[in-house]
Amino acid sequence: MYNLLVSGEENAWEGKMYSLTKERCVKVAEYTPIAISERLGKFTLDAKKELMSYPCIFAYEGFHEAPKLGWLTSIREKSNTITIEFRIEELSPWVTVDQFRELAPILDIVGFESFRTHWAVKDVELIEELKPYGVILPKAFAGKKFNVRNPEKIDFDVAFSFPGESRPYVEEVLKKLKELLPYSPIFYDKDYQAFLARPQLDIYLGNIYKNKSKLLAVFLSKDYQNKSWCGLEWRVIREVIF
């Protein structure tokens, strides 16, 4: 997911702060899907935290110049307005005006949306869609945690399975892997804890390992073999391996 902020105000994204009327922010009428608007459009504390975790496209009405990429650093709500503070990243290479117009349908920018000042939230993996244009994101983006989605809705490049006793070693491997593949989706349990507190977790994980991951990194050991929980995982993983 990502934030799309469009302004008709000249030089709106040259500063660090911008205000919009509340009725134009994260609403269904402003090109945000219903479920997202209902969850984030009330600007609760949790909603603000989630919104600030998403990358942002900052554009001008009419798309007559290239947009900017960045993220929100603050969201303040008043009676009739929303004031945001933001940080812009200067990137090279970056998309041109023509490329951005070409990308618009892929980024779920539709109809007359490009001609209206508003703030929408799109259920699109922005970082993935920018890859074909050779955009190389700065380290700040690589280290920033973007949206945490249900892992069943993500196609992972790598998934990790291991016993708890191996976690220190696994985290060292994970750290190196993220340095080598900073923008590749990797399934590591601690990154998705909110989704893993559930009954029949073995079935849930089995779907991720079997159907949602290109590569499984399995850390086999005596602990993995002897622990009953890992045994449940191992049954699923054996089906994939053999």
Tab-separated table of N, CA and C in Angstrom, residues 38-164:
chain	number	residue	atom	x	y	z
A	38	GLU	N	-12.512	3.062	5.901
A	38	GLU	CA	-13.149	2.781	7.188
A	38	GLU	C	-12.112	2.531	8.278
A	39	ARG	N	-10.992	1.929	7.912
A	39	ARG	CA	-9.966	1.605	8.898
A	39	ARG	C	-9.064	2.789	9.231
A	40	LEU	N	-8.732	3.581	8.205
A	40	LEU	CA	-7.717	4.620	8.399
A	40	LEU	C	-8.258	6.048	8.336
A	41	GLY	N	-9.454	6.222	7.792
A	41	GLY	CA	-9.969	7.563	7.566
A	41	GLY	C	-10.444	8.298	8.798
A	42	LYS	N	-10.473	7.619	9.952
A	42	LYS	CA	-10.874	8.287	11.190
A	42	LYS	C	-9.677	8.857	11.943
A	43	PHE	N	-8.489	8.551	11.458
A	43	PHE	CA	-7.244	9.110	11.994
A	43	PHE	C	-7.073	8.857	13.495
A	44	THR	N	-7.341	7.627	13.892
A	44	THR	CA	-7.018	7.231	15.259
A	44	THR	C	-5.505	7.156	15.390
A	45	LEU	N	-5.023	6.974	16.617
A	45	LEU	CA	-3.578	6.889	16.829
A	45	LEU	C	-2.987	5.731	16.030
A	46	ASP	N	-3.661	4.578	16.065
A	46	ASP	CA	-3.163	3.417	15.310
A	46	ASP	C	-3.206	3.678	13.813
A	47	ALA	N	-4.255	4.370	13.358
A	47	ALA	CA	-4.361	4.679	11.932
A	47	ALA	C	-3.227	5.602	11.497
A	48	LYS	N	-2.910	6.578	12.317
A	48	LYS	CA	-1.813	7.498	11.977
A	48	LYS	C	-0.491	6.752	11.884
A	49	LYS	N	-0.253	5.849	12.824
A	49	LYS	CA	0.980	5.063	12.800
A	49	LYS	C	1.059	4.236	11.525
A	50	GLU	N	-0.071	3.628	11.148
A	50	GLU	CA	-0.081	2.808	9.933
A	50	GLU	C	0.148	3.661	8.693
A	51	LEU	N	-0.522	4.806	8.630
A	51	LEU	CA	-0.353	5.695	7.481
A	51	LEU	C	1.086	6.166	7.333
A	52	MET	N	1.742	6.418	8.457
A	52	MET	CA	3.128	6.879	8.409
A	52	MET	C	4.103	5.753	8.077
A	53	SER	N	3.628	4.526	8.078
A	53	SER	CA	4.496	3.403	7.719
A	53	SER	C	4.520	3.143	6.216
A	54	TYR	N	3.630	3.805	5.470
A	54	TYR	CA	3.533	3.574	4.033
A	54	TYR	C	4.353	4.588	3.246
A	55	PRO	N	4.970	4.184	2.143
A	55	PRO	CA	5.644	5.157	1.270
A	55	PRO	C	4.616	6.088	0.647
A	56	CYS	N	5.067	7.235	0.208
A	56	CYS	CA	4.165	8.251	-0.341
A	56	CYS	C	4.610	8.722	-1.716
A	57	ILE	N	3.622	8.969	-2.561
A	57	ILE	CA	3.831	9.691	-3.811
A	57	ILE	C	3.226	11.080	-3.617
A	58	PHE	N	4.032	12.113	-3.854
A	58	PHE	CA	3.582	13.498	-3.769
A	58	PHE	C	3.524	14.059	-5.189
A	59	ALA	N	2.331	14.376	-5.666
A	59	ALA	CA	2.155	14.810	-7.062
A	59	ALA	C	1.403	16.138	-7.121
A	60	TYR	N	1.447	16.750	-8.310
A	60	TYR	CA	0.718	17.990	-8.551
A	60	TYR	C	-0.438	17.727	-9.511
A	61	GLU	N	-1.515	18.475	-9.341
A	61	GLU	CA	-2.680	18.312	-10.212
A	61	GLU	C	-2.278	18.417	-11.685
A	62	GLY	N	-2.855	17.513	-12.474
A	62	GLY	CA	-2.581	17.507	-13.903
A	62	GLY	C	-1.368	16.679	-14.286
A	63	PHE	N	-0.580	16.296	-13.282
A	63	PHE	CA	0.620	15.488	-13.538
A	63	PHE	C	1.489	16.119	-14.622
A	64	HIS	N	1.738	17.422	-14.498
A	64	HIS	CA	2.557	18.128	-15.485
A	64	HIS	C	4.041	18.092	-15.146
A	65	GLU	N	4.365	17.545	-13.992
A	65	GLU	CA	5.763	17.365	-13.626
A	65	GLU	C	5.907	16.065	-12.850
A	66	ALA	N	7.128	15.587	-12.779
A	66	ALA	CA	7.365	14.308	-12.112
A	66	ALA	C	6.982	14.399	-10.635
A	67	PRO	N	6.432	13.318	-10.082
A	67	PRO	CA	6.075	13.327	-8.664
A	67	PRO	C	7.323	13.197	-7.801
A	68	LYS	N	7.116	13.227	-6.511
A	68	LYS	CA	8.206	13.014	-5.559
A	68	LYS	C	7.873	11.800	-4.707
A	69	LEU	N	8.908	11.189	-4.154
A	69	LEU	CA	8.739	10.031	-3.291
A	69	LEU	C	9.219	10.377	-1.888
A	70	GLY	N	8.498	9.908	-0.897
A	70	GLY	CA	8.918	10.165	0.478
A	70	GLY	C	8.018	9.445	1.464
A	71	TRP	N	7.935	9.982	2.677
A	71	TRP	CA	7.042	9.404	3.668
A	71	TRP	C	6.584	10.491	4.630
A	72	LEU	N	5.528	10.186	5.366
A	72	LEU	CA	4.983	11.115	6.341
A	72	LEU	C	5.743	10.987	7.651
A	73	THR	N	5.987	12.108	8.306
A	73	THR	CA	6.672	12.088	9.601
A	73	THR	C	5.755	12.543	10.732
A	74	SER	N	4.614	13.160	10.369
A	74	SER	CA	3.668	13.610	11.391
A	74	SER	C	2.306	13.815	10.754
A	75	ILE	N	1.242	13.505	11.505
A	75	ILE	CA	-0.133	13.760	11.069
A	75	ILE	C	-0.866	14.413	12.233
A	76	ARG	N	-1.357	15.630	12.008
A	76	ARG	CA	-2.078	16.350	13.067
A	76	ARG	C	-3.487	16.674	12.580
A	77	GLU	N	-4.461	16.364	13.408
A	77	GLU	CA	-5.863	16.545	13.047
A	77	GLU	C	-6.443	17.734	13.801
A	78	LYS	N	-7.096	18.647	13.047
A	78	LYS	CA	-7.839	19.747	13.645
A	78	LYS	C	-9.310	19.582	13.287
A	79	SER	N	-10.132	20.542	13.636
A	79	SER	CA	-11.572	20.379	13.440
A	79	SER	C	-11.936	20.121	11.980
A	80	ASN	N	-11.319	20.870	11.063
A	80	ASN	CA	-11.680	20.738	9.645
A	80	ASN	C	-10.509	20.418	8.735
A	81	THR	N	-9.336	20.292	9.288
A	81	THR	CA	-8.154	20.080	8.446
A	81	THR	C	-7.267	18.966	8.993
A	82	ILE	N	-6.464	18.428	8.097
A	82	ILE	CA	-5.399	17.495	8.442
A	82	ILE	C	-4.089	18.129	7.997
A	83	THR	N	-3.160	18.251	8.913
A	83	THR	CA	-1.847	18.808	8.585
A	83	THR	C	-0.811	17.699	8.661
A	84	ILE	N	-0.056	17.552	7.594
A	84	ILE	CA	0.981	16.521	7.556
A	84	ILE	C	2.354	17.174	7.505
A	85	GLU	N	3.307	16.505	8.080
A	85	GLU	CA	4.710	16.828	7.868
A	85	GLU	C	5.308	15.667	7.105
A	86	PHE	N	6.243	15.955	6.225
A	86	PHE	CA	6.737	14.903	5.346
A	86	PHE	C	8.213	15.094	5.035
A	87	ARG	N	8.784	14.010	4.538
A	87	ARG	CA	10.182	14.026	4.112
A	87	ARG	C	10.249	13.514	2.684
A	88	ILE	N	10.945	14.244	1.840
A	88	ILE	CA	11.104	13.877	0.433
A	88	ILE	C	12.486	13.261	0.225
A	89	GLU	N	12.537	12.207	-0.593
A	89	GLU	CA	13.807	11.596	-0.970
A	89	GLU	C	14.172	12.025	-2.395
A	90	GLU	N	15.378	12.524	-2.562
A	90	GLU	CA	15.863	12.881	-3.898
A	90	GLU	C	16.488	11.632	-4.527
A	91	LEU	N	15.892	11.143	-5.595
A	91	LEU	CA	16.310	9.881	-6.192
A	91	LEU	C	16.824	10.075	-7.614
A	92	SER	N	17.808	9.274	-7.971
A	92	SER	CA	18.322	9.248	-9.335
A	92	SER	C	18.809	7.821	-9.629
A	93	PRO	N	18.181	7.124	-10.599
A	93	PRO	CA	17.112	7.614	-11.467
A	93	PRO	C	15.758	7.654	-10.755
A	94	TRP	N	14.841	8.394	-11.333
A	94	TRP	CA	13.477	8.486	-10.833
A	94	TRP	C	12.555	8.532	-12.048
A	95	VAL	N	11.271	8.318	-11.839
A	95	VAL	CA	10.344	8.275	-12.974
A	95	VAL	C	10.133	9.666	-13.556
A	96	THR	N	10.000	9.720	-14.863
A	96	THR	CA	9.709	10.975	-15.563
A	96	THR	C	8.204	11.230	-15.524
A	97	VAL	N	7.811	12.390	-16.025
A	97	VAL	CA	6.383	12.705	-16.113
A	97	VAL	C	5.661	11.670	-16.971
A	98	ASP	N	6.227	11.344	-18.124
A	98	ASP	CA	5.587	10.380	-19.027
A	98	ASP	C	5.503	8.999	-18.385
A	99	GLN	N	6.544	8.598	-17.692
A	99	GLN	CA	6.522	7.297	-17.029
A	99	GLN	C	5.466	7.265	-15.926
A	100	PHE	N	5.334	8.372	-15.214
A	100	PHE	CA	4.338	8.430	-14.143
A	100	PHE	C	2.926	8.328	-14.713
A	101	ARG	N	2.681	8.995	-15.832
A	101	ARG	CA	1.364	8.892	-16.465
A	101	ARG	C	1.116	7.459	-16.940
A	102	GLU	N	2.152	6.831	-17.431
A	102	GLU	CA	2.059	5.436	-17.864
A	102	GLU	C	1.769	4.516	-16.683
A	103	LEU	N	2.352	4.853	-15.536
A	103	LEU	CA	2.180	4.045	-14.320
A	103	LEU	C	0.814	4.247	-13.662
A	104	ALA	N	0.170	5.367	-13.946
A	104	ALA	CA	-1.037	5.753	-13.207
A	104	ALA	C	-2.077	4.632	-13.080
A	105	PRO	N	-2.476	3.966	-14.162
A	105	PRO	CA	-3.481	2.892	-14.005
A	105	PRO	C	-2.974	1.745	-13.131
A	106	ILE	N	-1.681	1.435	-13.233
A	106	ILE	CA	-1.100	0.365	-12.426
A	106	ILE	C	-1.108	0.747	-10.953
A	107	LEU	N	-0.953	2.041	-10.684
A	107	LEU	CA	-0.941	2.540	-9.305
A	107	LEU	C	-2.344	2.861	-8.808
A	108	ASP	N	-3.364	2.468	-9.567
A	108	ASP	CA	-4.764	2.680	-9.191
A	108	ASP	C	-5.120	4.163	-9.126
A	109	ILE	N	-4.548	4.943	-10.013
A	109	ILE	CA	-4.899	6.357	-10.130
A	109	ILE	C	-5.849	6.470	-11.317
A	110	VAL	N	-7.105	6.798	-11.063
A	110	VAL	CA	-8.141	6.632	-12.088
A	110	VAL	C	-8.950	7.911	-12.302
A	111	GLY	N	-9.687	7.917	-13.419
A	111	GLY	CA	-10.627	8.995	-13.697
A	111	GLY	C	-9.987	10.372	-13.650
A	112	PHE	N	-10.672	11.288	-12.955
A	112	PHE	CA	-10.195	12.664	-12.834
A	112	PHE	C	-9.369	12.862	-11.562
A	113	GLU	N	-8.903	11.765	-11.001
A	113	GLU	CA	-8.158	11.835	-9.743
A	113	GLU	C	-6.925	12.720	-9.865
A	114	SER	N	-6.301	12.708	-11.036
A	114	SER	CA	-5.074	13.482	-11.204
A	114	SER	C	-5.327	14.983	-11.235
A	115	PHE	N	-6.604	15.386	-11.314
A	115	PHE	CA	-6.935	16.809	-11.380
A	115	PHE	C	-7.600	17.307	-10.096
A	116	ARG	N	-7.438	16.568	-9.005
A	116	ARG	CA	-8.121	16.933	-7.759
A	116	ARG	C	-7.153	16.875	-6.576
A	117	THR	N	-7.115	17.952	-5.803
A	117	THR	CA	-6.316	17.951	-4.581
A	117	THR	C	-6.945	16.984	-3.584
A	118	HIS	N	-6.183	16.006	-3.139
A	118	HIS	CA	-6.724	15.034	-2.203
A	118	HIS	C	-5.603	14.136	-1.682
A	119	TRP	N	-5.972	13.304	-0.725
A	119	TRP	CA	-5.069	12.292	-0.152
A	119	TRP	C	-5.802	10.959	-0.221
A	120	ALA	N	-5.257	10.041	-1.005
A	120	ALA	CA	-5.826	8.697	-1.125
A	120	ALA	C	-4.809	7.673	-0.634
A	121	VAL	N	-5.326	6.519	-0.237
A	121	VAL	CA	-4.463	5.395	0.128
A	121	VAL	C	-4.791	4.256	-0.827
A	122	LYS	N	-3.760	3.728	-1.476
A	122	LYS	CA	-3.946	2.727	-2.517
A	122	LYS	C	-3.414	1.367	-2.083
A	123	ASP	N	-4.175	0.339	-2.411
A	123	ASP	CA	-3.750	-1.031	-2.091
A	123	ASP	C	-2.883	-1.560	-3.230
A	124	VAL	N	-1.724	-0.945	-3.395
A	124	VAL	CA	-0.773	-1.278	-4.463
A	124	VAL	C	0.618	-1.322	-3.845
A	125	GLU	N	1.434	-2.300	-4.249
A	125	GLU	CA	2.810	-2.397	-3.753
A	125	GLU	C	3.689	-1.443	-4.564
A	126	LEU	N	3.774	-0.213	-4.109
A	126	LEU	CA	4.467	0.838	-4.846
A	126	LEU	C	5.909	0.475	-5.165
A	127	ILE	N	6.630	-0.026	-4.169
A	127	ILE	CA	8.047	-0.324	-4.360
A	127	ILE	C	8.235	-1.355	-5.471
A	128	GLU	N	7.368	-2.361	-5.513
A	128	GLU	CA	7.464	-3.395	-6.544
A	128	GLU	C	7.192	-2.808	-7.931
A	129	GLU	N	6.206	-1.915	-8.021
A	129	GLU	CA	5.835	-1.357	-9.319
A	129	GLU	C	6.893	-0.401	-9.865
A	130	LEU	N	7.747	0.129	-8.984
A	130	LEU	CA	8.801	1.048	-9.429
A	130	LEU	C	10.038	0.310	-9.946
A	131	LYS	N	10.177	-0.949	-9.581
A	131	LYS	CA	11.378	-1.696	-9.955
A	131	LYS	C	11.646	-1.719	-11.457
A	132	PRO	N	10.626	-1.938	-12.308
A	132	PRO	CA	10.907	-1.991	-13.754
A	132	PRO	C	11.474	-0.690	-14.320
A	133	TYR	N	11.367	0.393	-13.564
A	133	TYR	CA	11.863	1.687	-14.044
A	133	TYR	C	13.270	1.984	-13.521
A	134	GLY	N	13.883	0.973	-12.918
A	134	GLY	CA	15.255	1.114	-12.475
A	134	GLY	C	15.439	1.992	-11.259
A	135	VAL	N	14.359	2.240	-10.529
A	135	VAL	CA	14.450	3.093	-9.344
A	135	VAL	C	15.180	2.350	-8.237
A	136	ILE	N	16.254	2.948	-7.740
A	136	ILE	CA	17.023	2.380	-6.640
A	136	ILE	C	16.749	3.218	-5.407
A	137	LEU	N	16.137	2.627	-4.410
A	137	LEU	CA	15.758	3.377	-3.229
A	137	LEU	C	16.940	3.559	-2.280
A	138	PRO	N	16.978	4.657	-1.550
A	138	PRO	CA	18.079	4.906	-0.609
A	138	PRO	C	18.014	3.987	0.593
A	139	LYS	N	19.109	3.926	1.349
A	139	LYS	CA	19.181	3.053	2.515
A	139	LYS	C	18.091	3.367	3.529
A	140	ALA	N	17.694	4.637	3.594
A	140	ALA	CA	16.652	5.021	4.543
A	140	ALA	C	15.361	4.264	4.274
A	141	PHE	N	15.069	4.040	2.986
A	141	PHE	CA	13.873	3.281	2.643
A	141	PHE	C	14.067	1.804	2.942
A	142	ALA	N	15.255	1.296	2.700
A	142	ALA	CA	15.519	-0.120	2.964
A	142	ALA	C	15.356	-0.432	4.435
A	143	GLY	N	15.707	0.533	5.287
A	143	GLY	CA	15.616	0.300	6.727
A	143	GLY	C	14.273	0.631	7.318
A	144	LYS	N	13.408	1.287	6.545
A	144	LYS	CA	12.113	1.708	7.069
A	144	LYS	C	11.107	0.583	6.913
A	145	LYS	N	10.342	0.322	7.946
A	145	LYS	CA	9.313	-0.714	7.868
A	145	LYS	C	8.070	-0.132	7.210
A	146	PHE	N	7.722	-0.698	6.050
A	146	PHE	CA	6.530	-0.263	5.387
A	146	PHE	C	5.358	-1.110	5.891
A	147	ASN	N	4.295	-1.077	5.145
A	147	ASN	CA	3.085	-1.719	5.579
A	147	ASN	C	3.288	-3.180	5.938
A	148	VAL	N	2.695	-3.554	7.091
A	148	VAL	CA	2.721	-4.946	7.503
A	148	VAL	C	1.401	-5.568	7.070
A	149	ARG	N	1.447	-6.417	6.059
A	149	ARG	CA	0.240	-7.013	5.509
A	149	ARG	C	0.124	-8.465	5.943
A	150	ASN	N	-1.078	-8.981	5.779
A	150	ASN	CA	-1.300	-10.391	6.026
A	150	ASN	C	-0.346	-11.188	5.133
A	151	PRO	N	0.524	-12.028	5.716
A	151	PRO	CA	1.497	-12.747	4.894
A	151	PRO	C	0.868	-13.674	3.863
A	152	GLU	N	-0.386	-14.068	4.073
A	152	GLU	CA	-1.053	-14.906	3.077
A	152	GLU	C	-1.318	-14.143	1.778
A	153	LYS	N	-1.197	-12.808	1.825
A	153	LYS	CA	-1.445	-11.996	0.635
A	153	LYS	C	-0.149	-11.524	-0.023
A	154	ILE	N	0.989	-12.051	0.453
A	154	ILE	CA	2.288	-11.643	-0.068
A	154	ILE	C	2.957	-12.834	-0.742
A	155	ASP	N	3.594	-12.603	-1.869
A	155	ASP	CA	4.412	-13.629	-2.520
A	155	ASP	C	5.861	-13.391	-2.083
A	156	PHE	N	6.342	-14.259	-1.202
A	156	PHE	CA	7.667	-14.083	-0.623
A	156	PHE	C	8.748	-14.654	-1.534
A	157	ASP	N	9.898	-13.990	-1.549
A	157	ASP	CA	11.058	-14.547	-2.239
A	157	ASP	C	11.710	-15.623	-1.392
A	158	VAL	N	11.721	-15.416	-0.066
A	158	VAL	CA	12.334	-16.374	0.854
A	158	VAL	C	11.470	-16.489	2.109
A	159	ALA	N	11.348	-17.705	2.633
A	159	ALA	CA	10.663	-17.935	3.911
A	159	ALA	C	11.585	-18.730	4.827
A	160	PHE	N	11.603	-18.368	6.117
A	160	PHE	CA	12.479	-19.018	7.095
A	160	PHE	C	11.677	-19.945	8.002
A	161	SER	N	12.214	-21.148	8.239
A	161	SER	CA	11.662	-22.077	9.215
A	161	SER	C	12.804	-22.593	10.079
A	162	PHE	N	12.614	-22.533	11.415
A	162	PHE	CA	13.721	-22.877	12.316
A	162	PHE	C	13.185	-23.075	13.735
A	163	PRO	N	13.916	-23.810	14.585
A	163	PRO	CA	13.555	-23.906	16.003
A	163	PRO	C	14.009	-22.649	16.737
A	164	GLY	N	13.326	-22.305	17.831
A	164	GLY	CA	13.645	-21.099	18.578
A	164	GLY	C	15.090	-21.034	19.034
